[in-house]
Every structure is written in C-alpha cells, then in structure tokens.
Amino acid sequence: MRYLGVDFGTKKIGLAISDEKGQMAFPLQTILYKSDRFVFARLKEIVEKNQIERIVAGLPVSIQKTQTDISKKVERFAQKLSQSTDLSVDFEREFMTTKIAKISSSKKIDEASAALILQSYLDRKNR
C-alpha cells in the first residue's frame, strides 16, 4: 500500500511518499498554495500518478497536546482533500516537525517535514 504524507501550511504544502510496502517515507515535493482549485487539482494528479491508497496529514498540537488554530485548518483541508481524491485521510499528531526538518535537512524543509510525519505514522502502524 502506498501512502502520501502531507504537511499542510497556508503558503506551502510539503509532500512525502511511501515505498510500495508502506514502510519507508521519502520527501516528494512542495506545492505552493496558489488557490484551493490549484492545490486540490495538483494533489489529485499526484495521487493518481503514484497510485496512492491512503493519505496521512500532520495534525499540529501544542506543547500541552491540545488543538491549535492551524489544527482546525488542517482538518478542513483534509476533509476537502478526501472529497477531491475519494481517499480517506488519517491524521498523525505532529509537534515541531518543521523545526526538526530545518535542523536535519537542507533546502526542502516542507517535504522533509512531510516525510517525518509519514514515517512516524508508518512506524506506529507497522509495530
């Protein structure tokens, strides 16, 4: 089963993809958020081209592990993404993945962050 990892942002969306066995996550690309129409058309194209079967979106939580303003935006985004791709979207709680990606990655921070989110989900799922 192939997964797509999504790190939602209001300006950029980082994407990662799993291997065919659903065990390893790899950075894929970053999409600039030009408009809803553009983003969802691009994501649908990526899903179809890569034969994605499930989507995993990072759900930001605060230090207190409570929902944030961006969490609510992610949930709305995920609902639209599910409707546009006809796939379910699972959530992986995330905390500071962008900062970790900045430390461990070079220029492709958003997709590296998406890969961290997806790998966390895959590790938990495959235990």
JSON list of C-alpha atoms in Angstrom, two decimals:
[
{"chain": "A", "resi": 1, "resn": "MET", "atom": "CA", "xyz": [0.00, 0.00, 0.00]},
{"chain": "A", "resi": 2, "resn": "ARG", "atom": "CA", "xyz": [1.40, 3.38, -0.99]},
{"chain": "A", "resi": 3, "resn": "TYR", "atom": "CA", "xyz": [0.84, 6.40, 1.26]},
{"chain": "A", "resi": 4, "resn": "LEU", "atom": "CA", "xyz": [1.05, 10.16, 0.69]},
{"chain": "A", "resi": 5, "resn": "GLY", "atom": "CA", "xyz": [2.21, 12.29, 3.62]},
{"chain": "A", "resi": 6, "resn": "VAL", "atom": "CA", "xyz": [1.03, 15.89, 3.78]},
{"chain": "A", "resi": 7, "resn": "ASP", "atom": "CA", "xyz": [2.44, 18.77, 5.82]},
{"chain": "A", "resi": 8, "resn": "PHE", "atom": "CA", "xyz": [-0.18, 21.49, 5.39]},
{"chain": "A", "resi": 9, "resn": "GLY", "atom": "CA", "xyz": [0.74, 25.14, 5.50]},
{"chain": "A", "resi": 10, "resn": "THR", "atom": "CA", "xyz": [-1.15, 28.24, 4.44]},
{"chain": "A", "resi": 11, "resn": "LYS", "atom": "CA", "xyz": [1.62, 29.14, 1.94]},
{"chain": "A", "resi": 12, "resn": "LYS", "atom": "CA", "xyz": [3.22, 25.78, 1.12]},
{"chain": "A", "resi": 13, "resn": "ILE", "atom": "CA", "xyz": [2.26, 22.12, 1.37]},
{"chain": "A", "resi": 14, "resn": "GLY", "atom": "CA", "xyz": [5.02, 19.57, 1.81]},
{"chain": "A", "resi": 15, "resn": "LEU", "atom": "CA", "xyz": [4.51, 16.10, 0.39]},
{"chain": "A", "resi": 16, "resn": "ALA", "atom": "CA", "xyz": [6.16, 12.75, 1.02]},
{"chain": "A", "resi": 17, "resn": "ILE", "atom": "CA", "xyz": [5.51, 9.31, -0.43]},
{"chain": "A", "resi": 18, "resn": "SER", "atom": "CA", "xyz": [6.00, 5.83, 0.96]},
{"chain": "A", "resi": 19, "resn": "ASP", "atom": "CA", "xyz": [7.53, 2.84, -0.74]},
{"chain": "A", "resi": 20, "resn": "GLU", "atom": "CA", "xyz": [5.10, 0.26, -2.14]},
{"chain": "A", "resi": 21, "resn": "LYS", "atom": "CA", "xyz": [5.24, -1.78, 1.08]},
{"chain": "A", "resi": 22, "resn": "GLY", "atom": "CA", "xyz": [4.27, 1.22, 3.20]},
{"chain": "A", "resi": 23, "resn": "GLN", "atom": "CA", "xyz": [7.37, 1.01, 5.38]},
{"chain": "A", "resi": 24, "resn": "MET", "atom": "CA", "xyz": [9.63, 3.92, 4.37]},
{"chain": "A", "resi": 25, "resn": "ALA", "atom": "CA", "xyz": [8.79, 7.57, 3.72]},
{"chain": "A", "resi": 26, "resn": "PHE", "atom": "CA", "xyz": [10.60, 9.75, 1.20]},
{"chain": "A", "resi": 27, "resn": "PRO", "atom": "CA", "xyz": [10.31, 13.51, 0.55]},
{"chain": "A", "resi": 28, "resn": "LEU", "atom": "CA", "xyz": [8.41, 14.12, -2.69]},
{"chain": "A", "resi": 29, "resn": "GLN", "atom": "CA", "xyz": [7.83, 17.81, -3.38]},
{"chain": "A", "resi": 30, "resn": "THR", "atom": "CA", "xyz": [6.41, 21.10, -2.15]},
{"chain": "A", "resi": 31, "resn": "ILE", "atom": "CA", "xyz": [3.32, 22.73, -3.61]},
{"chain": "A", "resi": 32, "resn": "LEU", "atom": "CA", "xyz": [2.87, 26.49, -3.38]},
{"chain": "A", "resi": 33, "resn": "TYR", "atom": "CA", "xyz": [-0.62, 27.33, -2.14]},
{"chain": "A", "resi": 34, "resn": "LYS", "atom": "CA", "xyz": [-1.85, 29.46, -5.06]},
{"chain": "A", "resi": 35, "resn": "SER", "atom": "CA", "xyz": [-5.55, 28.60, -4.67]},
{"chain": "A", "resi": 36, "resn": "ASP", "atom": "CA", "xyz": [-7.74, 25.74, -3.45]},
{"chain": "A", "resi": 37, "resn": "ARG", "atom": "CA", "xyz": [-8.52, 24.78, -7.02]},
{"chain": "A", "resi": 38, "resn": "PHE", "atom": "CA", "xyz": [-4.83, 24.60, -7.98]},
{"chain": "A", "resi": 39, "resn": "VAL", "atom": "CA", "xyz": [-3.79, 22.68, -4.85]},
{"chain": "A", "resi": 40, "resn": "PHE", "atom": "CA", "xyz": [-6.53, 20.06, -4.99]},
{"chain": "A", "resi": 41, "resn": "ALA", "atom": "CA", "xyz": [-6.09, 19.51, -8.74]},
{"chain": "A", "resi": 42, "resn": "ARG", "atom": "CA", "xyz": [-2.34, 19.02, -8.21]},
{"chain": "A", "resi": 43, "resn": "LEU", "atom": "CA", "xyz": [-2.87, 16.67, -5.27]},
{"chain": "A", "resi": 44, "resn": "LYS", "atom": "CA", "xyz": [-5.41, 14.60, -7.21]},
{"chain": "A", "resi": 45, "resn": "GLU", "atom": "CA", "xyz": [-2.91, 14.31, -10.06]},
{"chain": "A", "resi": 46, "resn": "ILE", "atom": "CA", "xyz": [-0.16, 13.15, -7.67]},
{"chain": "A", "resi": 47, "resn": "VAL", "atom": "CA", "xyz": [-2.49, 10.61, -6.03]},
{"chain": "A", "resi": 48, "resn": "GLU", "atom": "CA", "xyz": [-3.48, 9.12, -9.38]},
{"chain": "A", "resi": 49, "resn": "LYS", "atom": "CA", "xyz": [0.03, 9.12, -10.86]},
{"chain": "A", "resi": 50, "resn": "ASN", "atom": "CA", "xyz": [1.55, 7.40, -7.81]},
{"chain": "A", "resi": 51, "resn": "GLN", "atom": "CA", "xyz": [-1.37, 5.05, -7.12]},
{"chain": "A", "resi": 52, "resn": "ILE", "atom": "CA", "xyz": [-1.79, 6.38, -3.59]},
{"chain": "A", "resi": 53, "resn": "GLU", "atom": "CA", "xyz": [-4.20, 4.37, -1.44]},
{"chain": "A", "resi": 54, "resn": "ARG", "atom": "CA", "xyz": [-4.17, 6.41, 1.77]},
{"chain": "A", "resi": 55, "resn": "ILE", "atom": "CA", "xyz": [-3.27, 9.95, 2.78]},
{"chain": "A", "resi": 56, "resn": "VAL", "atom": "CA", "xyz": [-1.68, 10.95, 6.09]},
{"chain": "A", "resi": 57, "resn": "ALA", "atom": "CA", "xyz": [-1.84, 14.58, 7.20]},
{"chain": "A", "resi": 58, "resn": "GLY", "atom": "CA", "xyz": [0.16, 16.05, 10.02]},
{"chain": "A", "resi": 59, "resn": "LEU", "atom": "CA", "xyz": [-2.07, 17.44, 12.75]},
{"chain": "A", "resi": 60, "resn": "PRO", "atom": "CA", "xyz": [-0.22, 20.09, 14.76]},
{"chain": "A", "resi": 61, "resn": "VAL", "atom": "CA", "xyz": [-0.64, 20.02, 18.53]},
{"chain": "A", "resi": 62, "resn": "SER", "atom": "CA", "xyz": [0.59, 22.43, 21.17]},
{"chain": "A", "resi": 63, "resn": "ILE", "atom": "CA", "xyz": [3.05, 21.61, 23.94]},
{"chain": "A", "resi": 64, "resn": "GLN", "atom": "CA", "xyz": [0.00, 20.80, 26.07]},
{"chain": "A", "resi": 65, "resn": "LYS", "atom": "CA", "xyz": [-1.10, 18.39, 23.30]},
{"chain": "A", "resi": 66, "resn": "THR", "atom": "CA", "xyz": [-4.20, 20.44, 22.58]},
{"chain": "A", "resi": 67, "resn": "GLN", "atom": "CA", "xyz": [-5.65, 21.53, 19.26]},
{"chain": "A", "resi": 68, "resn": "THR", "atom": "CA", "xyz": [-4.34, 24.75, 17.71]},
{"chain": "A", "resi": 69, "resn": "ASP", "atom": "CA", "xyz": [-5.82, 27.21, 15.20]},
{"chain": "A", "resi": 70, "resn": "ILE", "atom": "CA", "xyz": [-3.80, 25.58, 12.43]},
{"chain": "A", "resi": 71, "resn": "SER", "atom": "CA", "xyz": [-5.13, 22.15, 13.52]},
{"chain": "A", "resi": 72, "resn": "LYS", "atom": "CA", "xyz": [-8.63, 23.29, 12.64]},
{"chain": "A", "resi": 73, "resn": "LYS", "atom": "CA", "xyz": [-7.42, 24.48, 9.23]},
{"chain": "A", "resi": 74, "resn": "VAL", "atom": "CA", "xyz": [-5.70, 21.13, 8.67]},
{"chain": "A", "resi": 75, "resn": "GLU", "atom": "CA", "xyz": [-8.93, 19.28, 9.48]},
{"chain": "A", "resi": 76, "resn": "ARG", "atom": "CA", "xyz": [-10.89, 21.41, 6.98]},
{"chain": "A", "resi": 77, "resn": "PHE", "atom": "CA", "xyz": [-8.16, 20.93, 4.37]},
{"chain": "A", "resi": 78, "resn": "ALA", "atom": "CA", "xyz": [-8.17, 17.16, 4.95]},
{"chain": "A", "resi": 79, "resn": "GLN", "atom": "CA", "xyz": [-11.93, 17.00, 4.51]},
{"chain": "A", "resi": 80, "resn": "LYS", "atom": "CA", "xyz": [-11.67, 18.77, 1.13]},
{"chain": "A", "resi": 81, "resn": "LEU", "atom": "CA", "xyz": [-8.71, 16.58, 0.15]},
{"chain": "A", "resi": 82, "resn": "SER", "atom": "CA", "xyz": [-10.68, 13.44, 0.96]},
{"chain": "A", "resi": 83, "resn": "GLN", "atom": "CA", "xyz": [-13.60, 14.67, -1.14]},
{"chain": "A", "resi": 84, "resn": "SER", "atom": "CA", "xyz": [-11.39, 15.57, -4.11]},
{"chain": "A", "resi": 85, "resn": "THR", "atom": "CA", "xyz": [-9.42, 12.29, -4.12]},
{"chain": "A", "resi": 86, "resn": "ASP", "atom": "CA", "xyz": [-12.04, 9.84, -2.80]},
{"chain": "A", "resi": 87, "resn": "LEU", "atom": "CA", "xyz": [-9.47, 8.62, -0.27]},
{"chain": "A", "resi": 88, "resn": "SER", "atom": "CA", "xyz": [-9.61, 8.67, 3.49]},
{"chain": "A", "resi": 89, "resn": "VAL", "atom": "CA", "xyz": [-7.19, 10.95, 5.30]},
{"chain": "A", "resi": 90, "resn": "ASP", "atom": "CA", "xyz": [-5.60, 9.75, 8.53]},
{"chain": "A", "resi": 91, "resn": "PHE", "atom": "CA", "xyz": [-4.02, 12.19, 10.96]},
{"chain": "A", "resi": 92, "resn": "GLU", "atom": "CA", "xyz": [-0.64, 11.91, 12.61]},
{"chain": "A", "resi": 93, "resn": "ARG", "atom": "CA", "xyz": [-0.12, 14.22, 15.56]},
{"chain": "A", "resi": 94, "resn": "GLU", "atom": "CA", "xyz": [2.91, 16.38, 14.99]},
{"chain": "A", "resi": 95, "resn": "PHE", "atom": "CA", "xyz": [4.94, 18.65, 17.17]},
{"chain": "A", "resi": 96, "resn": "MET", "atom": "CA", "xyz": [7.86, 20.72, 15.86]},
{"chain": "A", "resi": 97, "resn": "THR", "atom": "CA", "xyz": [8.37, 18.65, 12.69]},
{"chain": "A", "resi": 98, "resn": "THR", "atom": "CA", "xyz": [9.24, 21.75, 10.66]},
{"chain": "A", "resi": 99, "resn": "LYS", "atom": "CA", "xyz": [11.92, 22.75, 13.17]},
{"chain": "A", "resi": 100, "resn": "ILE", "atom": "CA", "xyz": [13.33, 19.22, 13.17]},
{"chain": "A", "resi": 101, "resn": "ALA", "atom": "CA", "xyz": [13.31, 19.21, 9.36]},
{"chain": "A", "resi": 102, "resn": "LYS", "atom": "CA", "xyz": [15.21, 22.52, 9.33]},
{"chain": "A", "resi": 103, "resn": "ILE", "atom": "CA", "xyz": [17.92, 21.02, 11.51]},
{"chain": "A", "resi": 104, "resn": "SER", "atom": "CA", "xyz": [18.22, 17.75, 9.61]},
{"chain": "A", "resi": 105, "resn": "SER", "atom": "CA", "xyz": [17.51, 18.84, 6.05]},
{"chain": "A", "resi": 106, "resn": "SER", "atom": "CA", "xyz": [18.87, 21.26, 3.53]},
{"chain": "A", "resi": 107, "resn": "LYS", "atom": "CA", "xyz": [16.52, 23.33, 1.39]},
{"chain": "A", "resi": 108, "resn": "LYS", "atom": "CA", "xyz": [13.42, 21.17, 1.09]},
{"chain": "A", "resi": 109, "resn": "ILE", "atom": "CA", "xyz": [12.03, 21.73, 4.58]},
{"chain": "A", "resi": 110, "resn": "ASP", "atom": "CA", "xyz": [8.32, 21.25, 3.84]},
{"chain": "A", "resi": 111, "resn": "GLU", "atom": "CA", "xyz": [8.69, 17.90, 2.11]},
{"chain": "A", "resi": 112, "resn": "ALA", "atom": "CA", "xyz": [11.22, 16.75, 4.73]},
{"chain": "A", "resi": 113, "resn": "SER", "atom": "CA", "xyz": [8.65, 17.62, 7.38]},
{"chain": "A", "resi": 114, "resn": "ALA", "atom": "CA", "xyz": [6.01, 15.63, 5.46]},
{"chain": "A", "resi": 115, "resn": "ALA", "atom": "CA", "xyz": [8.42, 12.68, 5.37]},
{"chain": "A", "resi": 116, "resn": "LEU", "atom": "CA", "xyz": [8.89, 12.88, 9.16]},
{"chain": "A", "resi": 117, "resn": "ILE", "atom": "CA", "xyz": [5.12, 12.91, 9.65]},
{"chain": "A", "resi": 118, "resn": "LEU", "atom": "CA", "xyz": [4.58, 9.99, 7.29]},
{"chain": "A", "resi": 119, "resn": "GLN", "atom": "CA", "xyz": [7.45, 7.94, 8.74]},
{"chain": "A", "resi": 120, "resn": "SER", "atom": "CA", "xyz": [6.07, 8.44, 12.26]},
{"chain": "A", "resi": 121, "resn": "TYR", "atom": "CA", "xyz": [2.68, 7.16, 11.08]},
{"chain": "A", "resi": 122, "resn": "LEU", "atom": "CA", "xyz": [4.20, 4.17, 9.25]},
{"chain": "A", "resi": 123, "resn": "ASP", "atom": "CA", "xyz": [6.37, 3.23, 12.24]},
{"chain": "A", "resi": 124, "resn": "ARG", "atom": "CA", "xyz": [3.35, 3.30, 14.54]},
{"chain": "A", "resi": 125, "resn": "LYS", "atom": "CA", "xyz": [1.19, 1.37, 12.05]},
{"chain": "A", "resi": 126, "resn": "ASN", "atom": "CA", "xyz": [3.83, -1.31, 11.38]},
{"chain": "A", "resi": 127, "resn": "ARG", "atom": "CA", "xyz": [4.65, -2.14, 15.02]}
]
